[in-house]
mmCIF file of C-alpha atoms and ligand atoms in Angstrom:
data_model
loop_
_atom_site.group_PDB
_atom_site.id
_atom_site.type_symbol
_atom_site.label_atom_id
_atom_site.label_comp_id
_atom_site.label_asym_id
_atom_site.label_seq_id
_atom_site.Cartn_x
_atom_site.Cartn_y
_atom_site.Cartn_z
ATOM 1 C CA UNK A 1440 20.462 -33.038 -2.396
ATOM 2 C CA UNK A 1441 16.431 -33.266 -1.849
ATOM 3 C CA UNK A 1442 15.295 -30.006 -0.198
ATOM 4 C CA UNK A 1443 16.026 -26.621 -2.136
ATOM 5 C CA UNK A 1444 17.322 -23.125 -0.225
ATOM 6 C CA UNK A 1445 14.455 -21.524 -1.544
ATOM 7 C CA UNK A 1446 16.645 -18.004 -1.147
ATOM 8 C CA UNK A 1447 14.790 -16.272 -3.607
ATOM 9 C CA UNK A 1448 12.931 -13.053 -2.998
ATOM 10 C CA UNK A 1449 10.414 -14.752 -2.080
ATOM 11 C CA UNK A 1450 8.183 -17.194 -1.181
ATOM 12 C CA UNK A 1451 10.949 -17.464 1.164
ATOM 13 C CA UNK A 1452 11.705 -20.099 4.083
ATOM 14 C CA UNK A 1453 9.492 -21.179 6.585
ATOM 15 C CA UNK A 1454 8.739 -21.587 9.795
ATOM 16 C CA UNK A 1455 8.242 -24.727 11.457
ATOM 17 C CA UNK A 1456 5.790 -22.524 14.648
ATOM 18 C CA UNK A 1457 4.325 -21.319 11.758
ATOM 19 C CA UNK A 1458 3.644 -23.441 10.017
ATOM 20 C CA UNK A 1459 2.518 -25.328 13.051
ATOM 21 C CA UNK A 1460 0.563 -22.369 13.036
ATOM 22 C CA UNK A 1461 -0.927 -22.790 9.869
ATOM 23 C CA UNK A 1462 -2.024 -26.537 10.642
ATOM 24 C CA UNK A 1463 -4.189 -25.652 14.521
ATOM 25 C CA UNK A 1464 -7.771 -26.379 13.445
ATOM 26 C CA UNK A 1465 -10.167 -24.576 11.908
ATOM 27 C CA UNK A 1466 -12.193 -22.672 13.666
ATOM 28 C CA UNK A 1467 -15.294 -20.376 12.872
ATOM 29 C CA UNK A 1468 -14.542 -16.680 11.486
ATOM 30 C CA UNK A 1469 -16.570 -16.005 14.996
ATOM 31 C CA UNK A 1470 -15.026 -18.537 17.379
ATOM 32 C CA UNK A 1471 -13.327 -16.021 19.740
ATOM 33 C CA UNK A 1472 -9.956 -18.423 19.973
ATOM 34 C CA UNK A 1473 -9.644 -16.238 16.156
ATOM 35 C CA UNK A 1474 -11.321 -13.241 17.126
ATOM 36 C CA UNK A 1475 -8.615 -12.985 19.146
ATOM 37 C CA UNK A 1476 -6.129 -13.676 17.447
ATOM 38 C CA UNK A 1477 -7.064 -11.502 14.311
ATOM 39 C CA UNK A 1478 -7.643 -8.381 17.003
ATOM 40 C CA UNK A 1479 -3.929 -9.424 18.502
ATOM 41 C CA UNK A 1480 -2.442 -9.339 14.260
ATOM 42 C CA UNK A 1481 -3.692 -6.037 13.475
ATOM 43 C CA UNK A 1482 -1.993 -4.583 16.719
ATOM 44 C CA UNK A 1483 0.143 -6.144 16.260
ATOM 45 C CA UNK A 1484 0.824 -4.433 11.772
ATOM 46 C CA UNK A 1485 0.520 -1.732 13.953
ATOM 47 C CA UNK A 1486 3.545 -2.458 15.777
ATOM 48 C CA UNK A 1487 5.782 -3.500 12.668
ATOM 49 C CA UNK A 1488 4.415 -0.973 10.192
ATOM 50 C CA UNK A 1489 5.024 2.102 13.343
ATOM 51 C CA UNK A 1490 1.402 3.699 13.688
ATOM 52 C CA UNK A 1491 -0.588 4.745 16.330
ATOM 53 C CA UNK A 1492 -3.959 6.306 15.003
ATOM 54 C CA UNK A 1493 -3.594 4.119 11.382
ATOM 55 C CA UNK A 1494 -6.226 1.339 10.319
ATOM 56 C CA UNK A 1495 -4.642 -1.989 10.008
ATOM 57 C CA UNK A 1496 -6.735 -4.235 7.118
ATOM 58 C CA UNK A 1497 -5.865 -8.076 7.243
ATOM 59 C CA UNK A 1498 -7.570 -9.034 3.055
ATOM 60 C CA UNK A 1499 -6.826 -12.583 2.154
ATOM 61 C CA UNK A 1500 -5.208 -12.316 -1.126
ATOM 62 C CA UNK A 1501 -1.410 -11.661 -2.243
ATOM 63 C CA UNK A 1502 0.227 -7.991 -2.497
ATOM 64 C CA UNK A 1503 -0.710 -7.669 -6.406
ATOM 65 C CA UNK A 1504 -4.264 -7.661 -4.400
ATOM 66 C CA UNK A 1505 -2.485 -5.074 -2.059
ATOM 67 C CA UNK A 1506 -1.666 -2.637 -4.536
ATOM 68 C CA UNK A 1507 -5.340 -2.526 -5.974
ATOM 69 C CA UNK A 1508 -7.014 -2.011 -2.788
ATOM 70 C CA UNK A 1509 -4.973 0.623 -2.409
ATOM 71 C CA UNK A 1510 -5.520 2.110 -5.744
ATOM 72 C CA UNK A 1511 -9.544 2.050 -5.554
ATOM 73 C CA UNK A 1512 -10.091 3.570 -2.277
ATOM 74 C CA UNK A 1513 -8.316 6.885 -2.917
ATOM 75 C CA UNK A 1514 -8.770 7.414 -6.327
ATOM 76 C CA UNK A 1515 -12.065 7.225 -8.336
ATOM 77 C CA UNK A 1516 -12.014 7.603 -12.935
ATOM 78 C CA UNK A 1517 -10.329 10.612 -13.696
ATOM 79 C CA UNK A 1518 -8.361 11.621 -10.971
ATOM 80 C CA UNK A 1519 -4.440 11.955 -11.318
ATOM 81 C CA UNK A 1520 -1.905 9.165 -10.022
ATOM 82 C CA UNK A 1521 1.829 9.818 -9.958
ATOM 83 C CA UNK A 1522 3.943 6.502 -9.916
ATOM 84 C CA UNK A 1523 7.730 6.318 -8.727
ATOM 85 C CA UNK A 1524 8.470 3.567 -10.799
ATOM 86 C CA UNK A 1525 11.611 1.630 -10.101
ATOM 87 C CA UNK A 1526 10.631 -1.096 -11.909
ATOM 88 C CA UNK A 1527 8.138 -3.923 -12.857
ATOM 89 C CA UNK A 1528 6.006 -3.658 -9.819
ATOM 90 C CA UNK A 1529 6.101 -0.005 -10.484
ATOM 91 C CA UNK A 1530 4.897 -0.670 -13.648
ATOM 92 C CA UNK A 1531 2.579 -2.700 -12.136
ATOM 93 C CA UNK A 1532 0.360 -0.092 -10.386
ATOM 94 C CA UNK A 1533 0.124 1.795 -14.299
ATOM 95 C CA UNK A 1534 -1.772 -1.690 -15.571
ATOM 96 C CA UNK A 1535 -4.231 -1.421 -12.779
ATOM 97 C CA UNK A 1536 -5.161 2.211 -12.734
ATOM 98 C CA UNK A 1537 -5.686 1.856 -16.144
ATOM 99 C CA UNK A 1538 -7.864 -0.322 -15.527
ATOM 100 C CA UNK A 1539 -10.536 2.226 -13.741
ATOM 101 C CA UNK A 1540 -9.702 4.653 -15.677
ATOM 102 C CA UNK A 1541 -7.630 6.371 -13.568
ATOM 103 C CA UNK A 1542 -5.668 9.136 -15.509
ATOM 104 C CA UNK A 1543 -1.578 7.645 -14.556
ATOM 105 C CA UNK A 1544 1.637 9.828 -15.293
ATOM 106 C CA UNK A 1545 4.985 8.180 -14.798
ATOM 107 C CA UNK A 1546 8.652 8.917 -12.788
ATOM 108 C CA UNK A 1547 10.135 6.371 -14.317
ATOM 109 C CA UNK A 1548 14.281 5.362 -13.248
ATOM 110 C CA UNK A 1549 16.214 3.027 -15.313
ATOM 111 C CA UNK A 1550 15.942 -0.013 -14.417
ATOM 112 C CA UNK A 1551 18.240 -0.086 -10.864
ATOM 113 C CA UNK A 1552 18.802 3.449 -10.766
ATOM 114 C CA UNK A 1553 15.728 5.150 -8.945
ATOM 115 C CA UNK A 1554 14.174 8.668 -9.421
ATOM 116 C CA UNK A 1555 15.509 11.070 -6.997
ATOM 117 C CA UNK A 1556 13.377 12.841 -4.452
ATOM 118 C CA UNK A 1557 14.160 16.698 -6.335
ATOM 119 C CA UNK A 1558 12.089 15.303 -9.620
ATOM 120 C CA UNK A 1559 9.471 13.924 -7.396
ATOM 121 C CA UNK A 1560 9.400 17.411 -5.754
ATOM 122 C CA UNK A 1561 9.858 19.156 -9.202
ATOM 123 C CA UNK A 1562 6.310 17.855 -10.784
ATOM 124 C CA UNK A 1563 4.505 17.660 -7.333
ATOM 125 C CA UNK A 1564 5.838 21.930 -7.947
ATOM 126 C CA UNK A 1565 4.242 21.665 -11.588
ATOM 127 C CA UNK A 1566 0.988 19.656 -11.687
ATOM 128 C CA UNK A 1567 -1.795 18.405 -9.476
ATOM 129 C CA UNK A 1568 -1.551 14.811 -7.997
ATOM 130 C CA UNK A 1569 -4.438 13.079 -5.690
ATOM 131 C CA UNK A 1570 -1.807 10.274 -5.460
ATOM 132 C CA UNK A 1571 1.888 9.193 -5.504
ATOM 133 C CA UNK A 1572 2.651 5.407 -5.270
ATOM 134 C CA UNK A 1573 6.309 4.237 -4.462
ATOM 135 C CA UNK A 1574 7.906 0.757 -3.999
ATOM 136 C CA UNK A 1575 10.207 0.338 -1.122
ATOM 137 C CA UNK A 1576 11.574 -1.963 -2.434
ATOM 138 C CA UNK A 1577 10.910 -2.908 -5.847
ATOM 139 C CA UNK A 1578 11.886 -6.466 -6.823
ATOM 140 C CA UNK A 1579 12.876 -6.473 -10.350
ATOM 141 C CA UNK A 1580 16.002 -4.362 -9.581
ATOM 142 C CA UNK A 1581 16.260 -4.607 -5.831
ATOM 143 C CA UNK A 1582 16.541 -1.052 -5.355
ATOM 144 C CA UNK A 1583 15.763 0.726 -2.052
ATOM 145 C CA UNK A 1584 13.267 4.253 -2.551
ATOM 146 C CA UNK A 1585 13.968 7.139 -0.116
ATOM 147 C CA UNK A 1586 10.788 6.521 1.749
ATOM 148 C CA UNK A 1587 11.858 9.084 4.568
ATOM 149 C CA UNK A 1588 12.550 11.678 1.767
ATOM 150 C CA UNK A 1589 10.077 11.047 -0.385
ATOM 151 C CA UNK A 1590 7.790 11.729 2.600
ATOM 152 C CA UNK A 1591 9.268 14.352 3.555
ATOM 153 C CA UNK A 1592 8.233 15.634 -0.177
ATOM 154 C CA UNK A 1593 4.743 14.885 0.282
ATOM 155 C CA UNK A 1594 4.199 16.962 3.545
ATOM 156 C CA UNK A 1595 4.774 20.484 1.333
ATOM 157 C CA UNK A 1596 0.898 18.535 -1.138
ATOM 158 C CA UNK A 1597 -0.852 17.320 1.804
ATOM 159 C CA UNK A 1598 -3.723 16.478 -0.233
ATOM 160 C CA UNK A 1599 -1.771 14.461 -2.032
ATOM 161 C CA UNK A 1600 -2.389 10.532 -0.573
ATOM 162 C CA UNK A 1601 1.007 8.858 -0.242
ATOM 163 C CA UNK A 1602 0.744 5.295 -0.793
ATOM 164 C CA UNK A 1603 4.018 3.208 -0.209
ATOM 165 C CA UNK A 1604 4.206 -1.081 -1.836
ATOM 166 C CA UNK A 1605 6.024 -2.145 1.131
ATOM 167 C CA UNK A 1606 5.464 -6.018 -0.026
ATOM 168 C CA UNK A 1607 9.142 -6.847 -0.463
ATOM 169 C CA UNK A 1608 10.204 -4.202 2.953
ATOM 170 C CA UNK A 1609 7.912 -4.315 5.525
ATOM 171 C CA UNK A 1610 9.574 -6.411 8.861
ATOM 172 C CA UNK A 1611 12.899 -6.726 6.916
ATOM 173 C CA UNK A 1612 13.575 -2.784 6.851
ATOM 174 C CA UNK A 1613 12.160 0.381 9.266
ATOM 175 C CA UNK A 1614 9.502 1.908 7.655
ATOM 176 C CA UNK A 1615 7.974 4.791 9.805
ATOM 177 C CA UNK A 1616 4.063 5.386 8.486
ATOM 178 C CA UNK A 1617 3.590 7.528 11.408
ATOM 179 C CA UNK A 1618 6.616 9.714 11.077
ATOM 180 C CA UNK A 1619 7.420 9.534 7.255
ATOM 181 C CA UNK A 1620 3.545 10.879 6.678
ATOM 182 C CA UNK A 1621 2.556 7.705 4.577
ATOM 183 C CA UNK A 1622 -0.901 6.584 3.876
ATOM 184 C CA UNK A 1623 -1.324 3.506 2.660
ATOM 185 C CA UNK A 1624 0.817 1.224 3.947
ATOM 186 C CA UNK A 1625 0.534 -2.724 1.783
ATOM 187 C CA UNK A 1626 2.514 -5.733 2.162
ATOM 188 C CA UNK A 1627 2.353 -9.096 1.301
ATOM 189 C CA UNK A 1628 3.235 -11.843 3.922
ATOM 190 C CA UNK A 1629 5.532 -14.335 1.884
ATOM 191 C CA UNK A 1630 8.803 -12.845 2.401
ATOM 192 C CA UNK A 1631 10.819 -10.553 5.380
ATOM 193 C CA UNK A 1632 7.236 -11.204 7.390
ATOM 194 C CA UNK A 1633 8.072 -15.841 6.240
ATOM 195 C CA UNK A 1634 5.013 -16.795 6.976
ATOM 196 C CA UNK A 1635 3.208 -18.622 3.073
ATOM 197 C CA UNK A 1636 1.751 -16.446 0.388
ATOM 198 C CA UNK A 1637 -2.269 -16.175 1.440
ATOM 199 C CA UNK A 1638 -2.585 -12.981 3.129
ATOM 200 C CA UNK A 1639 -2.149 -9.012 2.150
ATOM 201 C CA UNK A 1640 -2.118 -6.541 4.731
ATOM 202 C CA UNK A 1641 -3.177 -3.366 4.349
ATOM 203 C CA UNK A 1642 -2.425 -0.624 6.661
ATOM 204 C CA UNK A 1643 -4.813 3.676 6.195
ATOM 205 C CA UNK A 1644 -3.544 6.350 8.255
ATOM 206 C CA UNK A 1645 -7.105 8.824 9.466
ATOM 207 C CA UNK A 1646 -6.600 10.531 6.295
ATOM 208 C CA UNK A 1647 -6.082 7.813 3.991
ATOM 209 C CA UNK A 1648 -9.667 6.529 5.451
ATOM 210 C CA UNK A 1649 -10.889 10.033 4.716
ATOM 211 C CA UNK A 1650 -10.221 10.230 0.972
ATOM 212 C CA UNK A 1651 -11.574 7.000 1.219
ATOM 213 C CA UNK A 1652 -15.144 8.476 1.999
ATOM 214 C CA UNK A 1653 -14.462 11.530 0.203
ATOM 215 C CA UNK A 1654 -15.370 8.714 -2.776
ATOM 216 C CA UNK A 1655 -18.487 7.146 -2.509
ATOM 217 C CA UNK A 1656 -19.164 5.017 -3.583
ATOM 218 C CA UNK A 1657 -16.709 2.490 -5.323
ATOM 219 C CA UNK A 1658 -16.216 0.452 -8.273
ATOM 220 C CA UNK A 1659 -15.308 -2.527 -5.966
ATOM 221 C CA UNK A 1660 -17.416 -4.573 -3.252
ATOM 222 C CA UNK A 1661 -14.205 -7.352 -2.307
ATOM 223 C CA UNK A 1662 -11.951 -5.087 -1.837
ATOM 224 C CA UNK A 1663 -14.287 -2.131 -0.346
ATOM 225 C CA UNK A 1664 -11.859 -1.365 2.793
ATOM 226 C CA UNK A 1665 -15.138 0.458 3.773
ATOM 227 C CA UNK A 1666 -16.693 -3.347 3.710
ATOM 228 C CA UNK A 1667 -14.214 -4.427 5.674
ATOM 229 C CA UNK A 1668 -13.412 -2.120 8.084
ATOM 230 C CA UNK A 1669 -16.535 -3.876 10.785
ATOM 231 C CA UNK A 1670 -15.220 -6.860 10.952
ATOM 232 C CA UNK A 1671 -11.297 -4.892 11.879
ATOM 233 C CA UNK A 1672 -12.830 -3.180 13.605
ATOM 234 C CA UNK A 1673 -15.826 -5.623 16.241
ATOM 235 C CA UNK A 1674 -14.379 -9.273 14.671
ATOM 236 C CA UNK A 1675 -17.083 -10.194 16.902
ATOM 237 C CA UNK A 1676 -19.671 -9.297 15.628
ATOM 238 C CA UNK A 1677 -20.122 -8.657 12.209
ATOM 239 C CA UNK A 1678 -19.510 -11.207 8.641
ATOM 240 C CA UNK A 1679 -18.341 -9.177 5.177
ATOM 241 C CA UNK A 1680 -16.500 -11.973 4.155
ATOM 242 C CA UNK A 1681 -14.761 -15.688 5.314
ATOM 243 C CA UNK A 1682 -12.012 -14.510 6.826
ATOM 244 C CA UNK A 1683 -8.474 -17.663 5.683
ATOM 245 C CA UNK A 1684 -8.354 -18.191 9.216
ATOM 246 C CA UNK A 1685 -5.375 -21.028 9.539
ATOM 247 C CA UNK A 1686 -3.481 -17.562 7.181
ATOM 248 C CA UNK A 1687 -4.060 -15.704 9.915
ATOM 249 C CA UNK A 1688 -3.385 -17.497 12.595
ATOM 250 C CA UNK A 1689 0.155 -18.080 10.527
ATOM 251 C CA UNK A 1690 1.403 -14.252 10.640
ATOM 252 C CA UNK A 1691 0.196 -13.850 14.285
ATOM 253 C CA UNK A 1692 2.900 -16.604 14.787
ATOM 254 C CA UNK A 1693 4.918 -14.616 11.893
ATOM 255 C CA UNK A 1694 3.958 -11.199 13.524
ATOM 256 C CA UNK A 1695 5.260 -12.911 17.247
ATOM 257 C CA UNK A 1696 8.454 -14.273 15.747
ATOM 258 C CA UNK A 1697 9.182 -11.095 14.383
ATOM 259 C CA UNK A 1698 8.642 -8.510 17.803
ATOM 260 C CA UNK A 1699 9.987 -11.690 19.411
ATOM 261 C CA UNK A 1700 13.162 -10.838 17.825
ATOM 262 C CA UNK A 1701 12.952 -6.544 17.859
ATOM 263 C CA UNK A 1702 12.319 -5.239 14.600
ATOM 264 C CA UNK A 1703 15.362 -2.434 14.685
ATOM 265 C CA UNK A 1704 17.539 -6.909 15.227
ATOM 266 C CA UNK A 1705 16.075 -7.323 12.468
ATOM 267 C CA UNK A 1706 16.656 -4.146 9.904
ATOM 268 C CA UNK A 1707 19.815 -4.977 11.220
ATOM 269 C CA UNK A 1708 19.785 -8.557 10.699
ATOM 270 C CA UNK A 1709 19.385 -8.423 6.933
ATOM 271 C CA UNK A 1710 21.250 -5.159 6.136
ATOM 272 C CA UNK A 1711 24.323 -7.766 7.308
ATOM 273 C CA UNK A 1712 22.857 -10.767 5.239
ATOM 274 C CA UNK A 1713 22.979 -8.526 2.202
ATOM 275 C CA UNK A 1714 26.496 -7.046 3.029
ATOM 276 C CA UNK A 1715 27.969 -10.762 3.448
ATOM 277 C CA UNK A 1716 26.362 -11.776 -0.582
ATOM 278 C CA UNK A 1717 27.477 -9.123 -1.762
ATOM 279 C CA UNK A 1718 30.937 -8.624 -0.376
ATOM 280 C CA UNK A 1719 31.552 -12.405 -1.378
ATOM 281 C CA UNK A 1720 29.347 -12.503 -4.128
ATOM 282 C CA UNK A 1721 32.227 -9.348 -5.223
ATOM 283 C CA UNK A 1722 35.256 -11.940 -4.204
ATOM 284 C CA UNK A 1723 34.006 -14.247 -6.429
ATOM 285 C CA UNK A 1724 33.576 -11.846 -9.714
ATOM 286 C CA UNK A 1725 30.214 -10.649 -9.713
ATOM 287 C CA UNK A 1726 28.618 -7.125 -9.248
ATOM 288 C CA UNK A 1727 26.038 -5.876 -7.997
ATOM 289 C CA UNK A 1728 23.093 -4.629 -9.872
ATOM 290 C CA UNK A 1729 22.630 -1.069 -7.420
ATOM 291 C CA UNK A 1730 24.869 1.490 -6.353
ATOM 292 C CA UNK A 1731 25.695 0.334 -2.758
ATOM 293 C CA UNK A 1732 23.192 3.805 -1.573
ATOM 294 C CA UNK A 1733 20.564 2.909 -2.857
ATOM 295 C CA UNK A 1734 21.080 -1.405 -2.716
ATOM 296 C CA UNK A 1735 17.872 -3.028 -0.059
ATOM 297 C CA UNK A 1736 18.357 -5.123 2.313
ATOM 298 C CA UNK A 1737 15.948 -7.619 1.294
ATOM 299 C CA UNK A 1738 17.251 -8.803 -1.884
ATOM 300 C CA UNK A 1739 20.124 -8.581 -4.116
ATOM 301 C CA UNK A 1740 20.573 -8.010 -8.329
ATOM 302 C CA UNK A 1741 23.409 -9.591 -8.725
ATOM 303 C CA UNK A 1742 25.149 -8.822 -12.483
ATOM 304 C CA UNK A 1743 26.771 -11.569 -13.905
ATOM 305 C CA UNK A 1744 30.219 -11.785 -15.165
ATOM 306 C CA UNK A 1745 31.617 -12.107 -18.573
ATOM 307 C CA UNK A 1746 31.583 -16.132 -18.746
ATOM 308 C CA UNK A 1747 28.289 -17.459 -16.980
ATOM 309 C CA UNK A 1748 25.351 -18.628 -18.075
ATOM 310 C CA UNK A 1749 22.914 -17.554 -16.472
ATOM 311 C CA UNK A 1750 20.152 -20.487 -17.291
ATOM 312 C CA UNK A 1751 23.238 -23.050 -17.238
ATOM 313 C CA UNK A 1752 24.303 -20.988 -13.565
ATOM 314 C CA UNK A 1753 20.969 -21.436 -12.163
ATOM 315 C CA UNK A 1754 20.500 -24.667 -13.713
ATOM 316 C CA UNK A 1755 23.401 -26.028 -12.267
ATOM 317 C CA UNK A 1756 22.545 -23.729 -8.933
ATOM 318 C CA UNK A 1757 19.700 -25.284 -8.245
ATOM 319 C CA UNK A 1758 20.181 -28.661 -9.388
ATOM 320 C CA UNK A 1759 23.319 -28.804 -6.606
ATOM 321 C CA UNK A 1760 20.560 -27.050 -3.492
ATOM 322 C CA UNK A 1761 19.372 -23.898 -3.961
ATOM 323 C CA UNK A 1762 16.942 -21.659 -6.041
ATOM 324 C CA UNK A 1763 17.394 -18.061 -6.853
ATOM 325 C CA UNK A 1764 16.051 -16.221 -9.337
ATOM 326 C CA UNK A 1765 15.874 -14.385 -12.438
ATOM 327 C CA UNK A 1766 16.549 -11.086 -13.696
ATOM 328 C CA UNK A 1767 12.410 -9.585 -15.447
ATOM 329 C CA UNK A 1768 12.113 -7.668 -18.228
ATOM 330 C CA UNK A 1769 15.589 -6.068 -19.372
ATOM 331 C CA UNK A 1770 17.598 -7.945 -16.573
ATOM 332 C CA UNK A 1771 16.441 -11.096 -18.288
ATOM 333 C CA UNK A 1772 19.316 -12.891 -18.523
ATOM 334 C CA UNK A 1773 21.991 -10.233 -17.013
ATOM 335 C CA UNK A 1774 20.930 -11.448 -13.359
ATOM 336 C CA UNK A 1775 19.887 -13.058 -10.662
ATOM 337 C CA UNK A 1776 18.245 -12.111 -7.716
ATOM 338 C CA UNK A 1777 18.732 -13.497 -4.289
ATOM 339 C CA UNK A 1778 16.142 -12.840 -1.442
ATOM 340 C CA UNK A 1779 17.746 -12.519 2.460
ATOM 341 C CA UNK A 1780 15.029 -12.162 3.923
ATOM 342 C CA UNK A 1781 12.698 -13.390 6.380
ATOM 343 C CA UNK A 1782 13.216 -16.212 9.103
ATOM 344 C CA UNK A 1783 16.366 -17.038 7.937
ATOM 345 C CA UNK A 1784 20.017 -17.467 9.683
ATOM 346 C CA UNK A 1785 23.901 -17.024 9.012
ATOM 347 C CA UNK A 1786 23.621 -20.856 7.852
ATOM 348 C CA UNK A 1787 22.142 -20.814 5.000
ATOM 349 C CA UNK A 1788 23.847 -17.486 4.020
ATOM 350 C CA UNK A 1789 26.669 -18.557 4.492
ATOM 351 C CA UNK A 1790 24.957 -22.563 2.798
ATOM 352 C CA UNK A 1791 24.850 -20.940 -0.644
ATOM 353 C CA UNK A 1792 27.523 -19.091 -0.668
ATOM 354 C CA UNK A 1793 29.374 -22.755 -0.219
ATOM 355 C CA UNK A 1794 27.036 -23.899 -3.708
ATOM 356 C CA UNK A 1795 27.251 -21.053 -4.960
ATOM 357 C CA UNK A 1796 30.931 -21.477 -5.060
ATOM 358 C CA UNK A 1797 30.855 -25.693 -6.014
ATOM 359 C CA UNK A 1798 28.409 -24.170 -9.130
ATOM 360 C CA UNK A 1799 30.041 -22.198 -10.766
ATOM 361 C CA UNK A 1800 33.303 -24.658 -10.365
ATOM 362 C CA UNK A 1801 31.393 -27.137 -11.978
ATOM 363 C CA UNK A 1802 31.063 -24.969 -14.940
ATOM 364 C CA UNK A 1803 34.219 -24.839 -14.493
ATOM 365 C CA UNK A 1804 34.058 -21.083 -13.688
ATOM 366 C CA UNK A 1805 38.064 -20.350 -12.418
ATOM 367 C CA UNK A 1806 37.867 -18.200 -8.812
ATOM 368 C CA UNK A 1807 39.173 -18.703 -5.669
ATOM 369 C CA UNK A 1808 37.776 -21.880 -3.661
ATOM 370 C CA UNK A 1809 36.757 -19.639 -0.548
ATOM 371 C CA UNK A 1810 36.834 -16.718 -1.642
ATOM 372 C CA UNK A 1811 32.896 -16.140 -0.654
ATOM 373 C CA UNK A 1812 32.794 -17.837 1.896
ATOM 374 C CA UNK A 1813 35.883 -16.053 3.168
ATOM 375 C CA UNK A 1814 34.079 -13.148 2.817
ATOM 376 C CA UNK A 1815 31.170 -13.469 4.114
ATOM 377 C CA UNK A 1816 32.255 -15.457 7.050
ATOM 378 C CA UNK A 1817 34.658 -11.676 7.705
ATOM 379 C CA UNK A 1818 31.223 -9.902 7.736
ATOM 380 C CA UNK A 1819 29.470 -12.466 10.238
ATOM 381 C CA UNK A 1820 31.374 -13.397 12.598
ATOM 382 C CA UNK A 1821 34.572 -10.993 12.318
ATOM 383 C CA UNK A 1822 35.167 -9.465 16.281
HETATM 384 C C1 LIG B 624 6.948 -5.135 -4.470
HETATM 385 C C2 LIG B 624 6.147 -6.361 -5.134
HETATM 386 N N1 LIG B 624 4.252 -4.897 -4.823
HETATM 387 C C3 LIG B 624 3.960 -6.187 -5.658
HETATM 388 C C4 LIG B 624 3.852 -7.781 -5.636
HETATM 389 C C5 LIG B 624 2.863 -8.433 -5.571
HETATM 390 O O1 LIG B 624 3.136 -9.728 -5.012
HETATM 391 P P1 LIG B 624 1.909 -11.079 -5.736
HETATM 392 O O2 LIG B 624 2.807 -11.436 -6.215
HETATM 393 O O3 LIG B 624 1.878 -11.836 -3.511
HETATM 394 O O4 LIG B 624 0.636 -10.630 -5.598
HETATM 395 C C6 LIG B 624 5.523 -7.994 -5.409
HETATM 396 C C7 LIG B 624 5.758 -10.018 -5.753
HETATM 397 O O5 LIG B 624 6.596 -9.854 -5.781
HETATM 398 C C8 LIG B 624 6.920 -7.898 -5.635
HETATM 399 O O6 LIG B 624 7.683 -8.023 -4.795
#
């Protein structure tokens, strides 16, 4: 088997129509065709994150750039940041903030659990924070944060900016930017969008833009949203930095696929895929790291049962045709991570489980043939 099924939590498999968009002629960043596509993409992004007046920025870079863009445009040296961390990517905010001399405090959960909203509320009452960050889905642990509830709490603290990392969630799990009081929501495109990595999308609320203006000159040039603003407002008239033309074409097509399918349909589909994988894997003897109520729809974190060694299992699985990801940090060797987002269908779910069964057989693990695929098929296809 040559072409592997890429079932990692990003990048996700790229649909041919997106690859075709990427392969279009490269034109000038002022070409009317590009200007039209960028404008359309920015409008479509607002639809994806459900905002009326939010200002989208599409900037060449990846999810980490989005994190840094959010931080440098909302905090300056000495300002106070509260990081809610549910794993590796939550912790990354701390490292970024420390580069800029920002005072950081962290509320961290045990990996696989969440920080309860009441704990966040207590912390915010105790002390004033200029900004709070929360990863909607921390890809290292597969937990999904209660975004809406945290947004409700933050309505009592209107001077605090709410930053959400949507890299492993946007377009795959509901995110109502306006209704939930999110001020900066950024994403990468290589996950639920199903687009190759290379752009970050950051949407700023009016409050977040006011906050940026209140900072005056900031310690960033390329990441300063005020320098990108004229391009985003009028791509035909302004140059700031050459845009990643073909990547914007790809993103435009990625969002088109998303909106044509319908956001609600897409959210429901990923939920079904998550349930199908989880029930199939349970039948084969695996357990999930995250409790059901906080499990992400976009990625599953799967604990090995006794008798399966991480590396030989993943290597054999890859040889058989499926790529999954290793556990990170304290979870290394204990879990594998399986992505189920982007432009995939039931075919990938069933094929992945079938190849997992073959792999279990190859490593002489005791299981019942068809137990995994059968359980998944019931979730996917039963009337
Ligand atoms: C939740 C989350 N945030 C941030 C990042 C960083 O994104 P990138 O690797 O595109 O820089 C990732 C990457 O997987 C992620 O999953």
